[in-house]
């Protein structure tokens, strides 16, 4: 107990040592996440109000992810040759234009074009976020910084979901129309772009120096980074001479579990708002409250996950929380009672999402500085391609077999994919370390 308390105090003390740039980055991502939460909550309802089918709604969700997949690696490679501040600002600008366009034009072609632009922006921000935090933190601070960033952006999802759930009704009362009409939902979507504009200002104040991590990285590397080819940049150190060995490389092992998480998540996560509202008739306001509570609980879990990681190890802690999420996923997808579904949605979301920053921190530590944005881009590609394929299938399948049968199939497949991902994490990273310890004892 004393050792746990001591480690907890040490963990809390790390927050005070974050650099000015790290704090500005946290502020920007926190504001942006409020807008992102509003967009996630209301986009599908906005598209429904425009008269689009489930297949088209699934296609729009897939298009955003597909865009991130197509541009992920090129943006990652390009970003490793740009100042992080410049890359983050460019990403934010693309996202603003895309979000404003989606809110302004309701016809199919403009919607698709602006969805692509917002996907380019999201991919740029995603490819540079983990490297930026790695380069503006020491090894001792890194796990805490990744977790705080994820927790803050998730906690502000509480504000975004709660506020976003009530915005359509507020605009509807002002306009004298129903909350489900196009204009209130269109104005709600416009708030997304407005909040990303606000998030630009902390990014403009970044100095983009990398002093916090330079000495740390040099000590770990033993030498400065050397230029490598685009193909070689995708491989871990030591594999450059043998591109054919990529299938057995640690780089690919770190990506593979995300393939199955993306396949599973894309089936249902983009459509949870439609699932809950359609199955139980929940209003926009109550739906926003439910997802707001989910964000708050997830943020609390993210702040606790580093303590679990310190006791169990980063990947072992990820395996534990992902395994615990499976029973709640079963309850969420198949229980006929809303209170049980609500509890399952809250707990499952917390368990799955609290693992993400710890796993990314683990992956960043396995790579030299000049490959981190490339890996982040590759991870975005893997996630986005699988998410896009599953999202497109999900909308098409529900149009084909109906609401209930469609979601039943998709939740069952999601459980299978999550179980495969968790098994891979254990087999790739936990069991080998366990074997090494056992051999060392004999």
mmCIF file of C-alpha atoms in Angstrom, residues 30-252:
data_model
loop_
_atom_site.group_PDB
_atom_site.id
_atom_site.type_symbol
_atom_site.label_atom_id
_atom_site.label_comp_id
_atom_site.label_asym_id
_atom_site.label_seq_id
_atom_site.Cartn_x
_atom_site.Cartn_y
_atom_site.Cartn_z
ATOM 1 C CA UNK A 30 -9.066 20.103 -25.291
ATOM 2 C CA UNK A 31 -11.006 22.857 -27.084
ATOM 3 C CA UNK A 32 -10.929 20.959 -30.375
ATOM 4 C CA UNK A 33 -12.309 17.847 -28.719
ATOM 5 C CA UNK A 34 -15.416 19.745 -27.607
ATOM 6 C CA UNK A 35 -16.142 20.491 -31.250
ATOM 7 C CA UNK A 36 -15.293 16.954 -32.316
ATOM 8 C CA UNK A 37 -17.700 15.524 -29.745
ATOM 9 C CA UNK A 38 -20.543 17.696 -31.018
ATOM 10 C CA UNK A 39 -19.793 16.599 -34.569
ATOM 11 C CA UNK A 40 -19.676 12.909 -33.660
ATOM 12 C CA UNK A 41 -22.935 13.071 -31.730
ATOM 13 C CA UNK A 42 -24.979 14.966 -34.307
ATOM 14 C CA UNK A 43 -23.526 14.124 -37.759
ATOM 15 C CA UNK A 44 -25.620 10.999 -38.350
ATOM 16 C CA UNK A 45 -28.818 12.767 -37.279
ATOM 17 C CA UNK A 46 -27.917 15.715 -39.536
ATOM 18 C CA UNK A 47 -27.503 13.354 -42.489
ATOM 19 C CA UNK A 48 -30.816 11.646 -41.636
ATOM 20 C CA UNK A 49 -32.536 15.044 -41.600
ATOM 21 C CA UNK A 50 -31.241 15.606 -45.134
ATOM 22 C CA UNK A 51 -33.031 12.404 -46.195
ATOM 23 C CA UNK A 52 -30.034 10.140 -46.745
ATOM 24 C CA UNK A 53 -30.178 6.348 -46.337
ATOM 25 C CA UNK A 54 -28.233 4.250 -43.818
ATOM 26 C CA UNK A 55 -25.943 3.180 -46.652
ATOM 27 C CA UNK A 56 -25.037 6.792 -47.456
ATOM 28 C CA UNK A 57 -24.562 7.625 -43.767
ATOM 29 C CA UNK A 58 -22.268 4.617 -43.441
ATOM 30 C CA UNK A 59 -20.471 5.735 -46.580
ATOM 31 C CA UNK A 60 -19.810 9.238 -45.221
ATOM 32 C CA UNK A 61 -18.385 7.762 -42.010
ATOM 33 C CA UNK A 62 -16.290 5.430 -44.133
ATOM 34 C CA UNK A 63 -15.117 8.214 -46.463
ATOM 35 C CA UNK A 64 -13.650 10.227 -43.618
ATOM 36 C CA UNK A 65 -11.754 7.190 -42.361
ATOM 37 C CA UNK A 66 -10.721 6.172 -45.880
ATOM 38 C CA UNK A 67 -9.279 9.634 -46.506
ATOM 39 C CA UNK A 68 -7.201 9.350 -43.353
ATOM 40 C CA UNK A 69 -5.995 5.949 -44.527
ATOM 41 C CA UNK A 70 -4.960 7.174 -47.976
ATOM 42 C CA UNK A 71 -3.078 10.245 -46.748
ATOM 43 C CA UNK A 72 -1.860 8.856 -43.409
ATOM 44 C CA UNK A 73 1.584 7.558 -44.390
ATOM 45 C CA UNK A 74 2.452 10.373 -46.861
ATOM 46 C CA UNK A 75 1.451 12.945 -44.249
ATOM 47 C CA UNK A 76 3.441 11.090 -41.589
ATOM 48 C CA UNK A 77 6.575 11.075 -43.758
ATOM 49 C CA UNK A 78 6.112 14.726 -44.782
ATOM 50 C CA UNK A 79 5.475 15.758 -41.188
ATOM 51 C CA UNK A 80 8.796 14.298 -40.064
ATOM 52 C CA UNK A 81 10.409 16.952 -42.306
ATOM 53 C CA UNK A 82 8.275 19.879 -41.096
ATOM 54 C CA UNK A 83 8.153 21.726 -37.766
ATOM 55 C CA UNK A 84 5.448 20.099 -35.671
ATOM 56 C CA UNK A 85 3.790 23.499 -35.141
ATOM 57 C CA UNK A 86 3.474 24.050 -38.891
ATOM 58 C CA UNK A 87 2.026 20.580 -39.437
ATOM 59 C CA UNK A 88 -0.503 20.960 -36.611
ATOM 60 C CA UNK A 89 -1.647 24.366 -37.912
ATOM 61 C CA UNK A 90 -2.097 23.003 -41.431
ATOM 62 C CA UNK A 91 -4.126 20.100 -40.071
ATOM 63 C CA UNK A 92 -6.375 22.439 -38.104
ATOM 64 C CA UNK A 93 -6.980 24.646 -41.160
ATOM 65 C CA UNK A 94 -7.997 21.698 -43.323
ATOM 66 C CA UNK A 95 -10.332 20.486 -40.576
ATOM 67 C CA UNK A 96 -11.979 23.903 -40.214
ATOM 68 C CA UNK A 97 -12.680 24.180 -43.946
ATOM 69 C CA UNK A 98 -14.062 20.633 -44.035
ATOM 70 C CA UNK A 99 -16.289 21.048 -40.984
ATOM 71 C CA UNK A 100 -17.653 24.397 -42.199
ATOM 72 C CA UNK A 101 -18.375 22.900 -45.620
ATOM 73 C CA UNK A 102 -20.248 19.903 -44.215
ATOM 74 C CA UNK A 103 -22.421 22.251 -42.172
ATOM 75 C CA UNK A 104 -23.089 24.548 -45.148
ATOM 76 C CA UNK A 105 -23.830 22.219 -48.081
ATOM 77 C CA UNK A 106 -26.343 19.384 -47.874
ATOM 78 C CA UNK A 107 -26.022 17.877 -51.352
ATOM 79 C CA UNK A 108 -24.099 14.660 -51.793
ATOM 80 C CA UNK A 109 -21.020 15.754 -53.765
ATOM 81 C CA UNK A 110 -20.090 18.774 -51.597
ATOM 82 C CA UNK A 111 -20.662 16.661 -48.490
ATOM 83 C CA UNK A 112 -18.177 14.107 -49.777
ATOM 84 C CA UNK A 113 -15.606 16.737 -50.800
ATOM 85 C CA UNK A 114 -15.676 18.519 -47.449
ATOM 86 C CA UNK A 115 -15.624 15.187 -45.609
ATOM 87 C CA UNK A 116 -12.390 14.418 -47.455
ATOM 88 C CA UNK A 117 -10.901 17.792 -46.439
ATOM 89 C CA UNK A 118 -11.788 17.246 -42.788
ATOM 90 C CA UNK A 119 -10.243 13.769 -43.026
ATOM 91 C CA UNK A 120 -6.984 15.270 -44.325
ATOM 92 C CA UNK A 121 -6.975 17.680 -41.389
ATOM 93 C CA UNK A 122 -7.699 14.958 -38.856
ATOM 94 C CA UNK A 123 -4.962 12.739 -40.310
ATOM 95 C CA UNK A 124 -2.409 15.553 -40.103
ATOM 96 C CA UNK A 125 -3.255 16.329 -36.485
ATOM 97 C CA UNK A 126 -3.247 12.649 -35.560
ATOM 98 C CA UNK A 127 0.104 11.941 -37.238
ATOM 99 C CA UNK A 128 1.768 14.786 -35.334
ATOM 100 C CA UNK A 129 0.139 14.605 -31.911
ATOM 101 C CA UNK A 130 1.992 11.604 -30.483
ATOM 102 C CA UNK A 131 5.391 12.721 -31.883
ATOM 103 C CA UNK A 132 4.797 16.269 -30.564
ATOM 104 C CA UNK A 133 4.099 14.974 -27.059
ATOM 105 C CA UNK A 134 7.060 12.591 -27.220
ATOM 106 C CA UNK A 135 9.392 15.409 -28.291
ATOM 107 C CA UNK A 136 8.128 17.748 -25.565
ATOM 108 C CA UNK A 137 8.438 15.354 -22.634
ATOM 109 C CA UNK A 138 11.079 13.320 -20.880
ATOM 110 C CA UNK A 139 10.836 9.559 -20.439
ATOM 111 C CA UNK A 140 9.624 10.051 -16.868
ATOM 112 C CA UNK A 141 6.850 12.436 -17.975
ATOM 113 C CA UNK A 142 5.763 10.667 -21.155
ATOM 114 C CA UNK A 143 3.198 8.187 -19.866
ATOM 115 C CA UNK A 144 1.603 10.890 -17.729
ATOM 116 C CA UNK A 145 1.495 13.374 -20.631
ATOM 117 C CA UNK A 146 -0.094 10.882 -23.041
ATOM 118 C CA UNK A 147 -2.662 9.911 -20.431
ATOM 119 C CA UNK A 148 -3.470 13.503 -19.451
ATOM 120 C CA UNK A 149 -3.927 14.489 -23.100
ATOM 121 C CA UNK A 150 -6.267 11.584 -23.720
ATOM 122 C CA UNK A 151 -8.107 12.199 -20.448
ATOM 123 C CA UNK A 152 -8.567 15.930 -21.069
ATOM 124 C CA UNK A 153 -9.812 15.509 -24.615
ATOM 125 C CA UNK A 154 -12.134 12.748 -23.450
ATOM 126 C CA UNK A 155 -13.364 14.680 -20.411
ATOM 127 C CA UNK A 156 -14.195 17.666 -22.583
ATOM 128 C CA UNK A 157 -16.231 15.215 -24.620
ATOM 129 C CA UNK A 158 -18.534 15.422 -21.588
ATOM 130 C CA UNK A 159 -19.053 19.108 -22.348
ATOM 131 C CA UNK A 160 -19.329 18.527 -26.096
ATOM 132 C CA UNK A 161 -21.852 15.717 -25.820
ATOM 133 C CA UNK A 162 -23.912 17.428 -23.128
ATOM 134 C CA UNK A 163 -23.893 20.780 -24.919
ATOM 135 C CA UNK A 164 -24.292 19.211 -28.363
ATOM 136 C CA UNK A 165 -27.304 17.176 -27.273
ATOM 137 C CA UNK A 166 -29.160 20.345 -26.284
ATOM 138 C CA UNK A 167 -28.012 22.615 -29.128
ATOM 139 C CA UNK A 168 -30.593 21.408 -31.695
ATOM 140 C CA UNK A 169 -33.447 22.107 -29.284
ATOM 141 C CA UNK A 170 -31.990 25.523 -28.408
ATOM 142 C CA UNK A 171 -31.743 26.467 -32.077
ATOM 143 C CA UNK A 172 -35.189 24.955 -32.739
ATOM 144 C CA UNK A 173 -36.775 27.081 -29.999
ATOM 145 C CA UNK A 174 -35.109 30.162 -31.444
ATOM 146 C CA UNK A 175 -36.277 29.364 -35.004
ATOM 147 C CA UNK A 176 -39.718 28.032 -34.053
ATOM 148 C CA UNK A 177 -39.192 24.619 -35.668
ATOM 149 C CA UNK A 178 -38.626 21.019 -34.526
ATOM 150 C CA UNK A 179 -35.225 19.929 -33.244
ATOM 151 C CA UNK A 180 -35.090 17.214 -35.927
ATOM 152 C CA UNK A 181 -35.424 19.760 -38.755
ATOM 153 C CA UNK A 182 -32.472 20.495 -41.005
ATOM 154 C CA UNK A 183 -31.636 24.056 -39.905
ATOM 155 C CA UNK A 184 -31.177 23.423 -36.145
ATOM 156 C CA UNK A 185 -28.960 20.450 -36.926
ATOM 157 C CA UNK A 186 -27.073 22.462 -39.553
ATOM 158 C CA UNK A 187 -26.359 25.246 -37.047
ATOM 159 C CA UNK A 188 -25.247 22.641 -34.516
ATOM 160 C CA UNK A 189 -22.750 21.236 -37.011
ATOM 161 C CA UNK A 190 -21.487 24.775 -37.644
ATOM 162 C CA UNK A 191 -20.418 24.960 -33.998
ATOM 163 C CA UNK A 192 -17.802 22.301 -34.762
ATOM 164 C CA UNK A 193 -15.891 24.563 -37.150
ATOM 165 C CA UNK A 194 -16.229 27.524 -34.756
ATOM 166 C CA UNK A 195 -14.629 25.619 -31.894
ATOM 167 C CA UNK A 196 -11.727 24.394 -34.043
ATOM 168 C CA UNK A 197 -11.054 28.050 -34.922
ATOM 169 C CA UNK A 198 -10.764 28.779 -31.197
ATOM 170 C CA UNK A 199 -8.382 25.808 -30.835
ATOM 171 C CA UNK A 200 -6.029 27.437 -33.385
ATOM 172 C CA UNK A 201 -4.930 30.182 -30.995
ATOM 173 C CA UNK A 202 -2.932 28.011 -28.531
ATOM 174 C CA UNK A 203 -1.212 26.363 -31.519
ATOM 175 C CA UNK A 204 -0.117 29.792 -32.790
ATOM 176 C CA UNK A 205 1.668 30.372 -29.460
ATOM 177 C CA UNK A 206 3.788 27.216 -29.686
ATOM 178 C CA UNK A 207 7.547 27.745 -29.835
ATOM 179 C CA UNK A 208 8.059 24.202 -31.174
ATOM 180 C CA UNK A 209 11.439 23.753 -29.505
ATOM 181 C CA UNK A 210 12.260 20.154 -28.660
ATOM 182 C CA UNK A 211 14.651 20.661 -25.764
ATOM 183 C CA UNK A 212 12.660 18.582 -23.277
ATOM 184 C CA UNK A 213 13.256 15.358 -25.125
ATOM 185 C CA UNK A 214 16.431 15.987 -27.131
ATOM 186 C CA UNK A 215 18.922 14.862 -24.508
ATOM 187 C CA UNK A 216 16.675 11.978 -23.522
ATOM 188 C CA UNK A 217 16.350 10.771 -27.107
ATOM 189 C CA UNK A 218 20.065 11.132 -27.762
ATOM 190 C CA UNK A 219 20.815 9.064 -24.687
ATOM 191 C CA UNK A 220 18.439 6.341 -25.829
ATOM 192 C CA UNK A 221 19.605 6.409 -29.420
ATOM 193 C CA UNK A 222 23.331 6.781 -28.830
ATOM 194 C CA UNK A 223 23.586 8.860 -32.029
ATOM 195 C CA UNK A 224 21.600 11.429 -34.015
ATOM 196 C CA UNK A 225 18.974 10.218 -36.492
ATOM 197 C CA UNK A 226 20.168 9.401 -39.985
ATOM 198 C CA UNK A 227 18.086 9.950 -43.114
ATOM 199 C CA UNK A 228 16.327 6.853 -44.404
ATOM 200 C CA UNK A 229 14.170 6.018 -47.389
ATOM 201 C CA UNK A 230 10.375 6.108 -47.195
ATOM 202 C CA UNK A 231 10.191 2.296 -47.240
ATOM 203 C CA UNK A 232 12.939 1.945 -44.674
ATOM 204 C CA UNK A 233 11.192 4.490 -42.477
ATOM 205 C CA UNK A 234 8.376 2.008 -42.025
ATOM 206 C CA UNK A 235 10.734 -0.613 -40.577
ATOM 207 C CA UNK A 236 12.256 -0.842 -37.095
ATOM 208 C CA UNK A 237 15.993 -0.325 -36.697
ATOM 209 C CA UNK A 238 17.952 -3.308 -37.920
ATOM 210 C CA UNK A 239 15.430 -4.326 -40.573
ATOM 211 C CA UNK A 240 16.527 -1.880 -43.291
ATOM 212 C CA UNK A 241 18.672 -4.477 -45.030
ATOM 213 C CA UNK A 242 15.858 -6.973 -45.231
ATOM 214 C CA UNK A 243 12.579 -5.460 -46.378
ATOM 215 C CA UNK A 244 11.158 -8.960 -46.824
ATOM 216 C CA UNK A 245 11.259 -9.529 -43.086
ATOM 217 C CA UNK A 246 8.603 -6.854 -42.480
ATOM 218 C CA UNK A 247 5.919 -9.444 -41.693
ATOM 219 C CA UNK A 248 7.814 -10.625 -38.628
ATOM 220 C CA UNK A 249 8.995 -7.184 -37.550
ATOM 221 C CA UNK A 250 8.036 -5.538 -34.302
ATOM 222 C CA UNK A 251 6.655 -2.622 -36.310
ATOM 223 C CA UNK A 252 4.015 -4.827 -37.882
#
